[in-house]
Short mmCIF file of C-alpha atoms and ligand atoms in Angstrom, two decimals:
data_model
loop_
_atom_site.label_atom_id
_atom_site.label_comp_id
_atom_site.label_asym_id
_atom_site.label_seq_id
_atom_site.Cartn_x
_atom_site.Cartn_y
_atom_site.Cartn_z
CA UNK A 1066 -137.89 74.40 -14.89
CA UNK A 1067 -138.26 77.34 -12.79
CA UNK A 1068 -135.31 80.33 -12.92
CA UNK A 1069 -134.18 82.98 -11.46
CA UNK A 1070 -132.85 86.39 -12.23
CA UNK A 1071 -131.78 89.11 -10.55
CA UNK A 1072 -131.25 92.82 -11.57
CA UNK A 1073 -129.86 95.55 -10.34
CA UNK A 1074 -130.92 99.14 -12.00
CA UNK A 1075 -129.18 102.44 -12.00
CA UNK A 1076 -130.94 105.55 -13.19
CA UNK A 1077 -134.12 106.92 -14.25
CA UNK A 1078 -137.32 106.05 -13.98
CA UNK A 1079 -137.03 104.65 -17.27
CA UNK A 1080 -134.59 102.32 -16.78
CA UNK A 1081 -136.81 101.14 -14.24
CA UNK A 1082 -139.66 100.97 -16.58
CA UNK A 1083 -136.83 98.68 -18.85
CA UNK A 1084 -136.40 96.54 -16.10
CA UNK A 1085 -139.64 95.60 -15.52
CA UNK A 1086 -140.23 95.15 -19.31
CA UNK A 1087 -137.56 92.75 -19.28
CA UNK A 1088 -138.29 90.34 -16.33
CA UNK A 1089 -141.97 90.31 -18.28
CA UNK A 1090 -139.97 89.20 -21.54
CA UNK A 1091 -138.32 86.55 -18.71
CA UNK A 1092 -141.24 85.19 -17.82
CA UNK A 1093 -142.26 84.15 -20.78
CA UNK A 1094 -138.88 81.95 -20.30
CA UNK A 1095 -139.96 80.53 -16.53
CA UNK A 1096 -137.48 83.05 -14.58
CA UNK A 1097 -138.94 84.65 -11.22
CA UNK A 1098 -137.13 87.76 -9.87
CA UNK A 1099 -135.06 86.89 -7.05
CA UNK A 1100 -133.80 89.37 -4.49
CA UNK A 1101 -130.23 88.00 -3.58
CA UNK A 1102 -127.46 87.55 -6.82
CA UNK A 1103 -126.31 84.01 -4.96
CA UNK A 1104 -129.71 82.70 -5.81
CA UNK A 1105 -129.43 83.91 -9.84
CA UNK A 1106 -129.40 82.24 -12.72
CA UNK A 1107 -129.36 85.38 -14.60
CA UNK A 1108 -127.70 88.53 -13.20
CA UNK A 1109 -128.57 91.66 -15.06
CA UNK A 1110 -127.21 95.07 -14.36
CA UNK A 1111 -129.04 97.59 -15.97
CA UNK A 1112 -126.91 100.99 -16.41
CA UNK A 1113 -127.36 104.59 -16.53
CA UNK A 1114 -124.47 106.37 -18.54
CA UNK A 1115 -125.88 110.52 -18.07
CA UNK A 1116 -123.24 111.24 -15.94
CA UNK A 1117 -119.58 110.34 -15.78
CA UNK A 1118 -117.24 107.14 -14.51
CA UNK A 1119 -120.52 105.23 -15.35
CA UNK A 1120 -118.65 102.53 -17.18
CA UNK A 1121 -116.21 102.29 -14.64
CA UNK A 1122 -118.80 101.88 -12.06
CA UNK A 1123 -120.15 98.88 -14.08
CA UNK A 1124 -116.83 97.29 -13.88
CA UNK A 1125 -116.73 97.69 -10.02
CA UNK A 1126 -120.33 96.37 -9.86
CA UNK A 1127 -119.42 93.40 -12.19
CA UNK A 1128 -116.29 92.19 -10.16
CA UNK A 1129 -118.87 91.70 -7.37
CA UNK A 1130 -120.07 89.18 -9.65
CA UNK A 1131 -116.88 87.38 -10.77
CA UNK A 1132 -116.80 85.16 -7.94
CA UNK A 1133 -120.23 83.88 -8.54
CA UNK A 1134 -119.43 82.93 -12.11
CA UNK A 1135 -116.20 80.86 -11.19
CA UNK A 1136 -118.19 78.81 -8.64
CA UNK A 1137 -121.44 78.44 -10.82
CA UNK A 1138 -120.33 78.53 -15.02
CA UNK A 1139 -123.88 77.90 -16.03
CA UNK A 1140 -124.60 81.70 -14.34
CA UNK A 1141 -125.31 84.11 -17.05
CA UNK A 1142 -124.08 87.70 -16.49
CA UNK A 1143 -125.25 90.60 -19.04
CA UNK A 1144 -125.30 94.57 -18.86
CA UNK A 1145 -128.06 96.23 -20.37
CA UNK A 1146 -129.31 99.97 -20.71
CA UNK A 1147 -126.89 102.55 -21.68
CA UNK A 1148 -123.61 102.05 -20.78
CA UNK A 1149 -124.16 98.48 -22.96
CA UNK A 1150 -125.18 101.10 -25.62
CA UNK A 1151 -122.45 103.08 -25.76
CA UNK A 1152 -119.72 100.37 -24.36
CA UNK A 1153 -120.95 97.65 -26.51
CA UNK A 1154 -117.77 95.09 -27.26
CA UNK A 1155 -115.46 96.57 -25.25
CA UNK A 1156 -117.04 95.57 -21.94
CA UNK A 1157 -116.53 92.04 -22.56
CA UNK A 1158 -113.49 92.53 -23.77
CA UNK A 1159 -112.60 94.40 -20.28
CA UNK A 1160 -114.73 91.59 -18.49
CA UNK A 1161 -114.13 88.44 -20.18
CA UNK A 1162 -117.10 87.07 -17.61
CA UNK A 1163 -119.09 88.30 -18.79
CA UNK A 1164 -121.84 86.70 -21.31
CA UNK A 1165 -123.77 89.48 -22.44
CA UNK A 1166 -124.19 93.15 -23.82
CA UNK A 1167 -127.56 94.18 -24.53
CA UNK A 1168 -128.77 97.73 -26.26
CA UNK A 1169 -131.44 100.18 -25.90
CA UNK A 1170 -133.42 98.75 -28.84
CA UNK A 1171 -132.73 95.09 -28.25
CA UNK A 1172 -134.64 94.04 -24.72
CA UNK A 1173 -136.99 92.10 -26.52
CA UNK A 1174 -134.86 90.23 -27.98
CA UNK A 1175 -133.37 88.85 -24.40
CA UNK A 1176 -135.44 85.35 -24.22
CA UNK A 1177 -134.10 84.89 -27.76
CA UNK A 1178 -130.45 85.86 -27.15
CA UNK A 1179 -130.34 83.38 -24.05
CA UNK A 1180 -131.41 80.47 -26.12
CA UNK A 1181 -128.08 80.58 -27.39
CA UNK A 1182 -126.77 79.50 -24.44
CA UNK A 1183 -124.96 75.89 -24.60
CA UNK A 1184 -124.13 74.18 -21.82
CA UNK A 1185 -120.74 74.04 -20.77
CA UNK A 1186 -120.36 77.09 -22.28
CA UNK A 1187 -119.90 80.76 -22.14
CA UNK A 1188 -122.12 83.05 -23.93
CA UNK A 1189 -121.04 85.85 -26.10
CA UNK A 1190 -123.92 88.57 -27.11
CA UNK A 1191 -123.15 91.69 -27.75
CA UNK A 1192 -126.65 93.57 -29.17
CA UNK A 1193 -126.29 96.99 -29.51
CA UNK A 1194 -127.53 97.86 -33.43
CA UNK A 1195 -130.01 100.90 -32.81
CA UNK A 1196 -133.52 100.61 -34.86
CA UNK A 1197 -135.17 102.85 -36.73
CA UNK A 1198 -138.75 101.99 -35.90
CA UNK A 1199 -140.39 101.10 -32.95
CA UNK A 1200 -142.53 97.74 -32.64
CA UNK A 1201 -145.60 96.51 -30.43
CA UNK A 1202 -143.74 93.30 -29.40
CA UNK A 1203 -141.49 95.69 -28.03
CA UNK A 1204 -143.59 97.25 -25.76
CA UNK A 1205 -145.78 94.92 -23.41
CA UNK A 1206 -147.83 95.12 -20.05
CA UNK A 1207 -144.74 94.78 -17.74
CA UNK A 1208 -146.25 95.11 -13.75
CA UNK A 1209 -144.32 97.37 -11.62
CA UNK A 1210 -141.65 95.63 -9.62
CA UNK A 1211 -141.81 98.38 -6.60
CA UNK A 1212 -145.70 98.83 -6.10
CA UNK A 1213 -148.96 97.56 -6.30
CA UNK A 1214 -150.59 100.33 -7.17
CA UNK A 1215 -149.02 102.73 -9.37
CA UNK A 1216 -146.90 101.98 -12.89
CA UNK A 1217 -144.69 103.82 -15.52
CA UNK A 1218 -145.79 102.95 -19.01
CA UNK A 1219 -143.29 104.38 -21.69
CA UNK A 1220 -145.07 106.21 -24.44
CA UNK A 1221 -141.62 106.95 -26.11
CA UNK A 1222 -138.28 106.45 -26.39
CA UNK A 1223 -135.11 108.31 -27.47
CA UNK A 1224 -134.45 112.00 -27.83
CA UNK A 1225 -134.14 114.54 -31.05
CA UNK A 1226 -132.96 117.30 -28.66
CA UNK A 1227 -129.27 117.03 -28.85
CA UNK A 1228 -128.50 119.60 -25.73
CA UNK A 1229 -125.31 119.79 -25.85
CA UNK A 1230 -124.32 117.97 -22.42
CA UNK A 1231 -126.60 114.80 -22.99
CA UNK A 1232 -125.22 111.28 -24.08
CA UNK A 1233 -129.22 110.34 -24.66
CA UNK A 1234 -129.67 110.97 -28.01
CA UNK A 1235 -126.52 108.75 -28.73
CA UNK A 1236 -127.20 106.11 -26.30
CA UNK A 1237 -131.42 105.95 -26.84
CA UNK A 1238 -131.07 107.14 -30.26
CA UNK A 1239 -134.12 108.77 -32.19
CA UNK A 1240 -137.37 110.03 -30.60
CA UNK A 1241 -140.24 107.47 -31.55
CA UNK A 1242 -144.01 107.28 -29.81
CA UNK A 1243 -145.55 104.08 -29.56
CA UNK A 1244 -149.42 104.08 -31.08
CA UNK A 1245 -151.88 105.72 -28.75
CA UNK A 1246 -154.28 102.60 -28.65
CA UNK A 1247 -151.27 100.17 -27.68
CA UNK A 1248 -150.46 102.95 -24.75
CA UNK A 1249 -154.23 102.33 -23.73
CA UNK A 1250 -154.67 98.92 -24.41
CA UNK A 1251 -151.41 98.62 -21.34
CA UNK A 1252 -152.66 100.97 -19.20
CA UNK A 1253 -156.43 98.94 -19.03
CA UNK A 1254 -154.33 95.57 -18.62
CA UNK A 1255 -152.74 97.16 -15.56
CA UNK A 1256 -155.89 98.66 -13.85
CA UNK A 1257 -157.34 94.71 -14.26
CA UNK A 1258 -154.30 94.26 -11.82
CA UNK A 1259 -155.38 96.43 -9.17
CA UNK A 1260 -152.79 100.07 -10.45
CA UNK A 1261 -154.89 103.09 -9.73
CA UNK A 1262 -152.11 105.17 -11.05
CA UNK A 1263 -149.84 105.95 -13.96
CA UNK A 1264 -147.23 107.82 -14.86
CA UNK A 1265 -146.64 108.43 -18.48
CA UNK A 1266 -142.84 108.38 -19.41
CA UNK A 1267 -140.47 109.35 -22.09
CA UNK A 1268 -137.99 111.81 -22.30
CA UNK A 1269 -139.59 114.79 -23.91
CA UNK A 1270 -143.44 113.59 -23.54
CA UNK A 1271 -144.46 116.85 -25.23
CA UNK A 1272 -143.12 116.21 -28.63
CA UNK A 1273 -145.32 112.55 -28.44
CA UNK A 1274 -146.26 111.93 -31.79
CA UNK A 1275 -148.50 108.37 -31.57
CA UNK A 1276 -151.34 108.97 -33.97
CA UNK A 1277 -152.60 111.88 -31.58
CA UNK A 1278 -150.14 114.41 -30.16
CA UNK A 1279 -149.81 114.42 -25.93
CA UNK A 1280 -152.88 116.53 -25.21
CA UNK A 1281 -155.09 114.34 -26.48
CA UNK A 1282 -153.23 110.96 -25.10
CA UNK A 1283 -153.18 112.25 -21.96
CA UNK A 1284 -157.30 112.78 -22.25
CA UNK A 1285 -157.71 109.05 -23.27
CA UNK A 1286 -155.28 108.16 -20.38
CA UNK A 1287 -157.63 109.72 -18.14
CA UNK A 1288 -160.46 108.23 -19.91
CA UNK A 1289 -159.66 104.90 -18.35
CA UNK A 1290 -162.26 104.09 -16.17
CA UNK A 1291 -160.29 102.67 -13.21
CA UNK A 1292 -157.87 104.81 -12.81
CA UNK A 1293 -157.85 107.43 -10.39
CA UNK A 1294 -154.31 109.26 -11.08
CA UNK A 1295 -151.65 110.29 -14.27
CA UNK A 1296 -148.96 111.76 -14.14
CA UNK A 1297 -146.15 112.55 -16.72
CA UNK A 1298 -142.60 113.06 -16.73
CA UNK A 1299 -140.52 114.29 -18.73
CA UNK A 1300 -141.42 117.84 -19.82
CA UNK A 1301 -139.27 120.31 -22.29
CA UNK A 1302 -139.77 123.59 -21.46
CA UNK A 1303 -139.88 124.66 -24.91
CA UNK A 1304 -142.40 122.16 -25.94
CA UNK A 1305 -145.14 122.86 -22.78
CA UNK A 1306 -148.13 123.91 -25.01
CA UNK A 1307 -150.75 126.12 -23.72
CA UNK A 1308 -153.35 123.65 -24.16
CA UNK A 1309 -151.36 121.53 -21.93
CA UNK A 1310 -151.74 123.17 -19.11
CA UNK A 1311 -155.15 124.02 -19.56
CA UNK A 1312 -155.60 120.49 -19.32
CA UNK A 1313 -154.73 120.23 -15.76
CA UNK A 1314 -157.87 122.43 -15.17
CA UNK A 1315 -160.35 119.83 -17.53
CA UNK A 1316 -158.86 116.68 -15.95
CA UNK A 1317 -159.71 115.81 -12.55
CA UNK A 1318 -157.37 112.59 -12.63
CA UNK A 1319 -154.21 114.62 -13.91
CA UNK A 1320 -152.21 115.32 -10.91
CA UNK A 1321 -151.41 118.81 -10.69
CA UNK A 1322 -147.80 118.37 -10.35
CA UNK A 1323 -144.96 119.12 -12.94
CA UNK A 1324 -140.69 118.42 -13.80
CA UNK A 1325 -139.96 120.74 -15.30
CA UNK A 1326 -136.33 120.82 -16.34
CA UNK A 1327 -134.45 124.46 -16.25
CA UNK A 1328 -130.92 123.03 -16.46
CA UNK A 1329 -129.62 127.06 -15.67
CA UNK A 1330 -131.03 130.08 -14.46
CA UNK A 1331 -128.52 132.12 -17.22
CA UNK A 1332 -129.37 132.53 -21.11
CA UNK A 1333 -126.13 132.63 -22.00
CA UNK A 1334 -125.46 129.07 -20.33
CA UNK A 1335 -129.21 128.16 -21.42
CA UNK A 1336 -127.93 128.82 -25.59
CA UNK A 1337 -124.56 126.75 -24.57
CA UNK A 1338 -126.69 124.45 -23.86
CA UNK A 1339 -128.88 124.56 -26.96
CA UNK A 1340 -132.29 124.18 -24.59
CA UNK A 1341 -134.12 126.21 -26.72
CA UNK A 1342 -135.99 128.30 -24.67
CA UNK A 1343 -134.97 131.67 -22.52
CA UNK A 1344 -135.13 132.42 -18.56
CA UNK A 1345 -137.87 134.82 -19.47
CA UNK A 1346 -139.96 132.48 -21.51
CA UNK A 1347 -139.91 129.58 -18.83
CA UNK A 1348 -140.66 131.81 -16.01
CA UNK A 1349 -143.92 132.73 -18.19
CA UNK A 1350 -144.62 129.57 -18.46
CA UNK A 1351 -144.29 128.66 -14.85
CA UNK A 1352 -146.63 132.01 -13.61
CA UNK A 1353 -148.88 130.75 -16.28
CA UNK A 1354 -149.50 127.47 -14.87
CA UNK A 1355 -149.25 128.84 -10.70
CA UNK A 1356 -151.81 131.41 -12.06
CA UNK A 1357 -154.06 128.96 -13.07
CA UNK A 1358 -153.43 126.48 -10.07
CA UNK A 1359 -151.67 128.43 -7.22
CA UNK A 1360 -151.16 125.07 -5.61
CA UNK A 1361 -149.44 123.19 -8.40
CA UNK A 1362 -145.85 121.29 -7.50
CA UNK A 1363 -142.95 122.44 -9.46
CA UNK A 1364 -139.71 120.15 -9.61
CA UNK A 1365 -137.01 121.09 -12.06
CA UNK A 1366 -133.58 119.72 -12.70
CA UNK A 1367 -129.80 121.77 -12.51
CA UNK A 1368 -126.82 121.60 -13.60
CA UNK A 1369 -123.98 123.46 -12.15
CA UNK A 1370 -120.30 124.35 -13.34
CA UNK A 1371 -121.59 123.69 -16.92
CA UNK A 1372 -118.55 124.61 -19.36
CA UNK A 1373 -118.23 128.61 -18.99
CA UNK A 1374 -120.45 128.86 -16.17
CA UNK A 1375 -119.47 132.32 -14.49
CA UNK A 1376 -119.58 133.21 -10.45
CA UNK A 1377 -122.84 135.86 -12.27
CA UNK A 1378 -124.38 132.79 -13.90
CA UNK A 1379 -124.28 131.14 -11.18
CA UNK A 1380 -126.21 133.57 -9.19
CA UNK A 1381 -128.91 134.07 -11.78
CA UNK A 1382 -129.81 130.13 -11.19
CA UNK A 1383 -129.75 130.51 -7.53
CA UNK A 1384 -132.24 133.43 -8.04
CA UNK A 1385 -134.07 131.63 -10.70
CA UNK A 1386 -134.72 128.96 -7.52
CA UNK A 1387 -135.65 131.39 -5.52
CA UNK A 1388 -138.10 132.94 -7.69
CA UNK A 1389 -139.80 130.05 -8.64
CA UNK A 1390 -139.61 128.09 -4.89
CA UNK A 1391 -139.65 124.86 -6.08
CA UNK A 1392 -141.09 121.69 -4.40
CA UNK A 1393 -137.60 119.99 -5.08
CA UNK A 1394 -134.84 120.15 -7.68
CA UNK A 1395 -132.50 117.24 -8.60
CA UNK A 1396 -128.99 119.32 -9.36
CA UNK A 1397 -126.29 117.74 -10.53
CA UNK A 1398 -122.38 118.66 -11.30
CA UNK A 1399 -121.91 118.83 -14.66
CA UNK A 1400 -120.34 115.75 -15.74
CA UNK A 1401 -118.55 115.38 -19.31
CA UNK A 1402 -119.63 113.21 -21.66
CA UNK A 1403 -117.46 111.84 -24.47
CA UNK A 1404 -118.96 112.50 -27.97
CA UNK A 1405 -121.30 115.35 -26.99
CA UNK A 1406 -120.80 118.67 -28.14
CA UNK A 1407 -119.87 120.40 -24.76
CA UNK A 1408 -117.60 117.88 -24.60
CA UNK A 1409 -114.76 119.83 -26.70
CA UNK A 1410 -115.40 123.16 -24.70
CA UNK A 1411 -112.72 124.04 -22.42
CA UNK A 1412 -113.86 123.26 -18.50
CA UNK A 1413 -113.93 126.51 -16.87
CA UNK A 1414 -114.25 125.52 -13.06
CA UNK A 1415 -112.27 123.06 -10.67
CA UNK A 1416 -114.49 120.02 -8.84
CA UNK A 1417 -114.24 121.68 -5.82
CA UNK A 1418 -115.41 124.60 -7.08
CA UNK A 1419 -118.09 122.70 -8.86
CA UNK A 1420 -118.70 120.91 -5.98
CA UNK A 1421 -119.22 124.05 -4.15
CA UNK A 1422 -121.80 125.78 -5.80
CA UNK A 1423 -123.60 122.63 -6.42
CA UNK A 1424 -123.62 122.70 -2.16
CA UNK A 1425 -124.60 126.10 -2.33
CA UNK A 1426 -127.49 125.65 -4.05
CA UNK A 1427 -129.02 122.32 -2.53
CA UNK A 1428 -128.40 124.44 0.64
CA UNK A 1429 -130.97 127.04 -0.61
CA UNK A 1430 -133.58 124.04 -1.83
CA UNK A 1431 -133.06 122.48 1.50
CA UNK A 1432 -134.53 125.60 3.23
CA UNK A 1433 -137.29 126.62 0.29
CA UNK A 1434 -138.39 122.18 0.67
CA UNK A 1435 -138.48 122.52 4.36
CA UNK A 1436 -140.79 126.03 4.35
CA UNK A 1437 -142.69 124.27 1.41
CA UNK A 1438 -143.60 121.01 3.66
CA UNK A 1439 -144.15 122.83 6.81
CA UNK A 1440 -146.66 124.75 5.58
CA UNK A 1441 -148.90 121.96 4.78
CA UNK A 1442 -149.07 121.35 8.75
CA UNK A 1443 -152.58 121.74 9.75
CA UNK A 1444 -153.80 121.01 5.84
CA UNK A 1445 -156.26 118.44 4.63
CA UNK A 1446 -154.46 116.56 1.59
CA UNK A 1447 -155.79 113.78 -0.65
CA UNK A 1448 -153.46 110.53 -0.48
CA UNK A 1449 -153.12 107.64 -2.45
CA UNK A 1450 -152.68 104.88 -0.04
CA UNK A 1451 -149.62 102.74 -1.78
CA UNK A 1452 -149.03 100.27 1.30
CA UNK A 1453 -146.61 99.70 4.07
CA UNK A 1454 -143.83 102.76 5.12
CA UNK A 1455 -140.35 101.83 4.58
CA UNK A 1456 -140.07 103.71 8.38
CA UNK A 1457 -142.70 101.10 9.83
CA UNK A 1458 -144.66 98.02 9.45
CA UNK A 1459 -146.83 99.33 11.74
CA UNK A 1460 -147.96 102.33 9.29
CA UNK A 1461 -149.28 102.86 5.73
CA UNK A 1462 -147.88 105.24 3.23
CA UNK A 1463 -149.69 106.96 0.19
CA UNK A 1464 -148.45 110.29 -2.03
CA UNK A 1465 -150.78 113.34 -2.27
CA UNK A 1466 -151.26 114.66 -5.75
CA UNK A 1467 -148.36 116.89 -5.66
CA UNK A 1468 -146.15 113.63 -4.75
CA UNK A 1469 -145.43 114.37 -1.43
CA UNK A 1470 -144.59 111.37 0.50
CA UNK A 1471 -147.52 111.11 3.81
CA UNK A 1472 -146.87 108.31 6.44
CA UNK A 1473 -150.12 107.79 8.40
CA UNK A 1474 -151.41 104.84 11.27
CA UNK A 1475 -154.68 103.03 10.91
CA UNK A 1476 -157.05 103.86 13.37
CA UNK A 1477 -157.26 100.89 16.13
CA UNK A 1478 -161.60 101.13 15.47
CA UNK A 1479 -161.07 98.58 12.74
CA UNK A 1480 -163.13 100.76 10.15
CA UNK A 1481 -160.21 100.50 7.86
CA UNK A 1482 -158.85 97.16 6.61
CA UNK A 1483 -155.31 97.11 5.85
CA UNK A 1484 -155.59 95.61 2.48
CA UNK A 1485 -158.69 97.15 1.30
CA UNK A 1486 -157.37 100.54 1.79
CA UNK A 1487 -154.24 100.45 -0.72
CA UNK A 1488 -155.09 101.90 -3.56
CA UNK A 1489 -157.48 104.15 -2.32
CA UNK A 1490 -157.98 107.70 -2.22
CA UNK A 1491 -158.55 108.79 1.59
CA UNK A 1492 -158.22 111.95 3.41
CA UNK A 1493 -155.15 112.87 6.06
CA UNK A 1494 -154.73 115.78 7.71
CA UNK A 1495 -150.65 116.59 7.85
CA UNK A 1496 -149.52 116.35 11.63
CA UNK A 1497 -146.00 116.49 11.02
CA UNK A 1498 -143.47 117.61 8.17
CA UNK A 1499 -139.94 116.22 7.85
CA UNK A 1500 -137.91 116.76 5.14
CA UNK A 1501 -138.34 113.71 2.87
CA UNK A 1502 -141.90 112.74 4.20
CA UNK A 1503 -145.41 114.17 6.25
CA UNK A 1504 -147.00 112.75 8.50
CA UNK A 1505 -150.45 112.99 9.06
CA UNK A 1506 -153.91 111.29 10.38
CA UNK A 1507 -157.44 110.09 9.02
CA UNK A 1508 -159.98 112.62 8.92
CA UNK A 1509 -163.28 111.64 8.43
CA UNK A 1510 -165.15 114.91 6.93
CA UNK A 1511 -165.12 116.28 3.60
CA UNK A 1512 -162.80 119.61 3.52
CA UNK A 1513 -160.61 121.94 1.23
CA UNK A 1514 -158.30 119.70 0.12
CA UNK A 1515 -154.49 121.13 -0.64
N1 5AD B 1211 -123.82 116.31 -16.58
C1 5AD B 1211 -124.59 116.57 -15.51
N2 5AD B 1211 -125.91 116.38 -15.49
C2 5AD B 1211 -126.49 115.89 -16.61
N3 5AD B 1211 -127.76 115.60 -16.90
C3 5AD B 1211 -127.82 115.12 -18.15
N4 5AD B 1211 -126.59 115.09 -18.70
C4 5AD B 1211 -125.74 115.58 -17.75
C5 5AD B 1211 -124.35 115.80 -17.72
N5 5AD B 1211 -123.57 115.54 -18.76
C6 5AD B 1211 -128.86 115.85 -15.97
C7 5AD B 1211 -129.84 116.90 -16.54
C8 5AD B 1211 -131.03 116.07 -16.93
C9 5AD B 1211 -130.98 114.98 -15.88
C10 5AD B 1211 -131.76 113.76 -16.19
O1 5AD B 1211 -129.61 114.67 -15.78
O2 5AD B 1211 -130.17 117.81 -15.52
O3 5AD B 1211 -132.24 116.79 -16.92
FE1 SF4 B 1212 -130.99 114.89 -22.86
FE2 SF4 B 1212 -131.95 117.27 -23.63
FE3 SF4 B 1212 -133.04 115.01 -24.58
FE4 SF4 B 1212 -133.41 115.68 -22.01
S1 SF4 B 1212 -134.13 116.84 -23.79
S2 SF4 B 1212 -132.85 113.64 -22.80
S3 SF4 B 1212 -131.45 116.65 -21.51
S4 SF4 B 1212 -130.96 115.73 -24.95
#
């Protein structure tokens, strides 16, 4: 009998790579993703916990669902990801609704957990035990719920890192590489489906350890015959090896785009952070790689009003921004987290101040994006056609290599086939630049591509 399930996601890209492994897990039990939760069978929220009120969000979220469980008791209702982590019991004890908790480490185990279910009855799971090894029937070919074409294959989970801020250690416990010829054997599966691009995933891809180190995965990800574009995500600053970015010189299909975290543009913050690297030594890194590839895209991440954070350090990240003009940054207030380290130092700033210099800041990015994307007016850029705009039905939309959204129309001469064309490769040149998105139109010569 067929079922549905529904899920809802918060967070990273990872978790979104965990929800797509799980409703492949589901299939293997007849469920179908539905888009509405009145249709469910199954309603799984799947949390992020990195910054704060996360578990009171899921409580919000879950009251949403209460209704929906009185009228229908056979409806199963579980929280996953990292709030179940670190929550565990207490949720249900909070939510009595609710049927199940499930950890990190224990998505494969779903199908299995929900054939506990009696009927007539309530289930009560709560999964959260943290492993110490990582298996293949953990990881499988899960297709990408958002796109045809591209996918996220995790090459790694957890974190050793320990900054002080972070609840990921805790919640995703140990860093642990899955074997380079499983990563493969996934990312072939998916190319049979029609994906033409990958992005590799994990929280600190450098320190992959799989049997080869990341260098030399990323070279038999590109080996993949089919596949026309990798990227990665997430780098350490620290860990960024010389030969790595080399490799974005030897590897035609490695998009020459990189997140690179800075977190603060202050050492003193940076060591109260326990990053591990200096201003000065990321800032070589970064004129390293623009020296090689003046063209490269640079997106970092920031975190303002961390504990001790002075009006000075302050400035020195808004200069830091400055002098590296990223693409984009994702900033963020900090936000404590129970159990961390920087949890027991003394808050030095109000939210409003917080809140201030975190405005301050996205204010100067705002201006450094918009200079960034108008300059491509007038540029010929390579774009990976990934199917209809989310503006229009009437146009297509694609990413150039540096991830820059492009909107485009067919041309009404019929040369190009709706269909056929997603997943392609094909020339624009940029018309227009807005602040999330370019627009631009078919060109039909070979030229200098950005
Ligand atoms: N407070 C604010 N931001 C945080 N991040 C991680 N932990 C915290 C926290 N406690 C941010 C970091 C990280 C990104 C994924 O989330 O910038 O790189
Ligand atoms: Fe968190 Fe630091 Fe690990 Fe990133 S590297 S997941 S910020 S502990």
């Amino acid at each position: 009998m067929e079922k549905y399930v529904y899920i809802e996601t918060f967070g990273c890209q990872m978790n979104d790579d965990d929800s797509e492994r799980m409703l492949s897990f589901l299939k293997d039990d007849n469920f179908t993703l539905c888009s509405t939760p009145n249709e469910a069978d199954l309603i799984l929220l799947n949390t992020c916990s990195v910054r704060e009120k996360a578990e009171h969000k899921v409580y919000s979220m879950l009251g949403r669902f209460r209704s929906l469980k009185e009228e229908n008791p056979e409806l199963i209702i579980g929280v996953t990801g990292c709030v179940a982590q670190q929550a565990g019991e207490r949720l249900i004890e909070r939510a009595p609704y609710l049927d199940m908790v499930i950890g990190t480490h224990n998505i494969h185990n779903l199908v299995k957990l929900l054939g506990k279910k009696e009927k007539g009855k309530k289930l009560r799971i709560v999964a959260t035990e943290l492993k110490e090894d990582i298996t293949r029937e953990e990881y499988r070919v899960s297709m990408p719920l958002a796109s045809k074409v591209k996918a996220t294959v995790s090459i790694m989970r957890g974190c050793d890192n320990y900054c002080t801020y972070c609840i990921v250690p805790y919640v995703r416990g140990p860093e642990m590489s899955r074997a380079a010829e499983d990563i493969i054997a996934e990312v072939k599966e998916l190319t049979k489906s029609g994906v033409t691009e990958v992005t590799l995933l994990g929280q600190n891809v450098n320190s992959y350890k799989g049997g080869v180190g990341f260098t030399e995965l990323l070279k038999l990800v590109c080996g993949v015959g089919e596949l026309k574009r990798v990227r990665f995500v997430t780098s350490h600053p620290k860990d960024l090896s010389r030969e790595l970015i080399e490799l974005f010189n030897t590897e035609p299909k490695l998009c020459r785009q990189i997140h690179l975290p800075l977190q603060s543009g202050s050492n003193s913050v940076l060591q109260a952070m326990k990053r591990g690297y200096t201003v000065e030594s990321y800032m070589e890194k970064v004129h390293a790689l623009r020296s090689l590839y003046p063209s490269i895209s640079l997106t970092t991440d920031i975190i303002v009003g961390f504990p001790g954070e002075s009006e000075e350090d302050f400035r020195m990240t808004m200069d830091a921004i400055e002098d590296v003009g990223y693409d984009n940054i994702f900033s963020f207030v900090y936000s404590q987290r129970p159990g961390t380290v920087a949890a027991e130092l003394e808050e030095s700033l109000s939210d409003s101040e917080k809140k201030e210099r975190l405005y301050e800041l996205q204010k100067l990015q705002k201006e450094i994006t918009a200079s960034k994307q108008s300059a491509l007016v007038g540029k010929i850029v390579e774009v990976l056609v990934e199917g209809e705009s989310k503006a229009s039905k009437q146009e297509l939309s694609g990413r150039t290599e540096c991830n820059k959204v492009v909107n485009f129309s067919l041309d009404d001469t019929g040369t190009f086939d709706k269909d056929n064309i997603v997943g392609s490769i094909i020339q624009l040149k940029i018309t227009d630049a807005f602040t999330n998105s370019l627009r631009g139109e078919l060109v039909w010569k070979e030229a200098n591509v950005c």
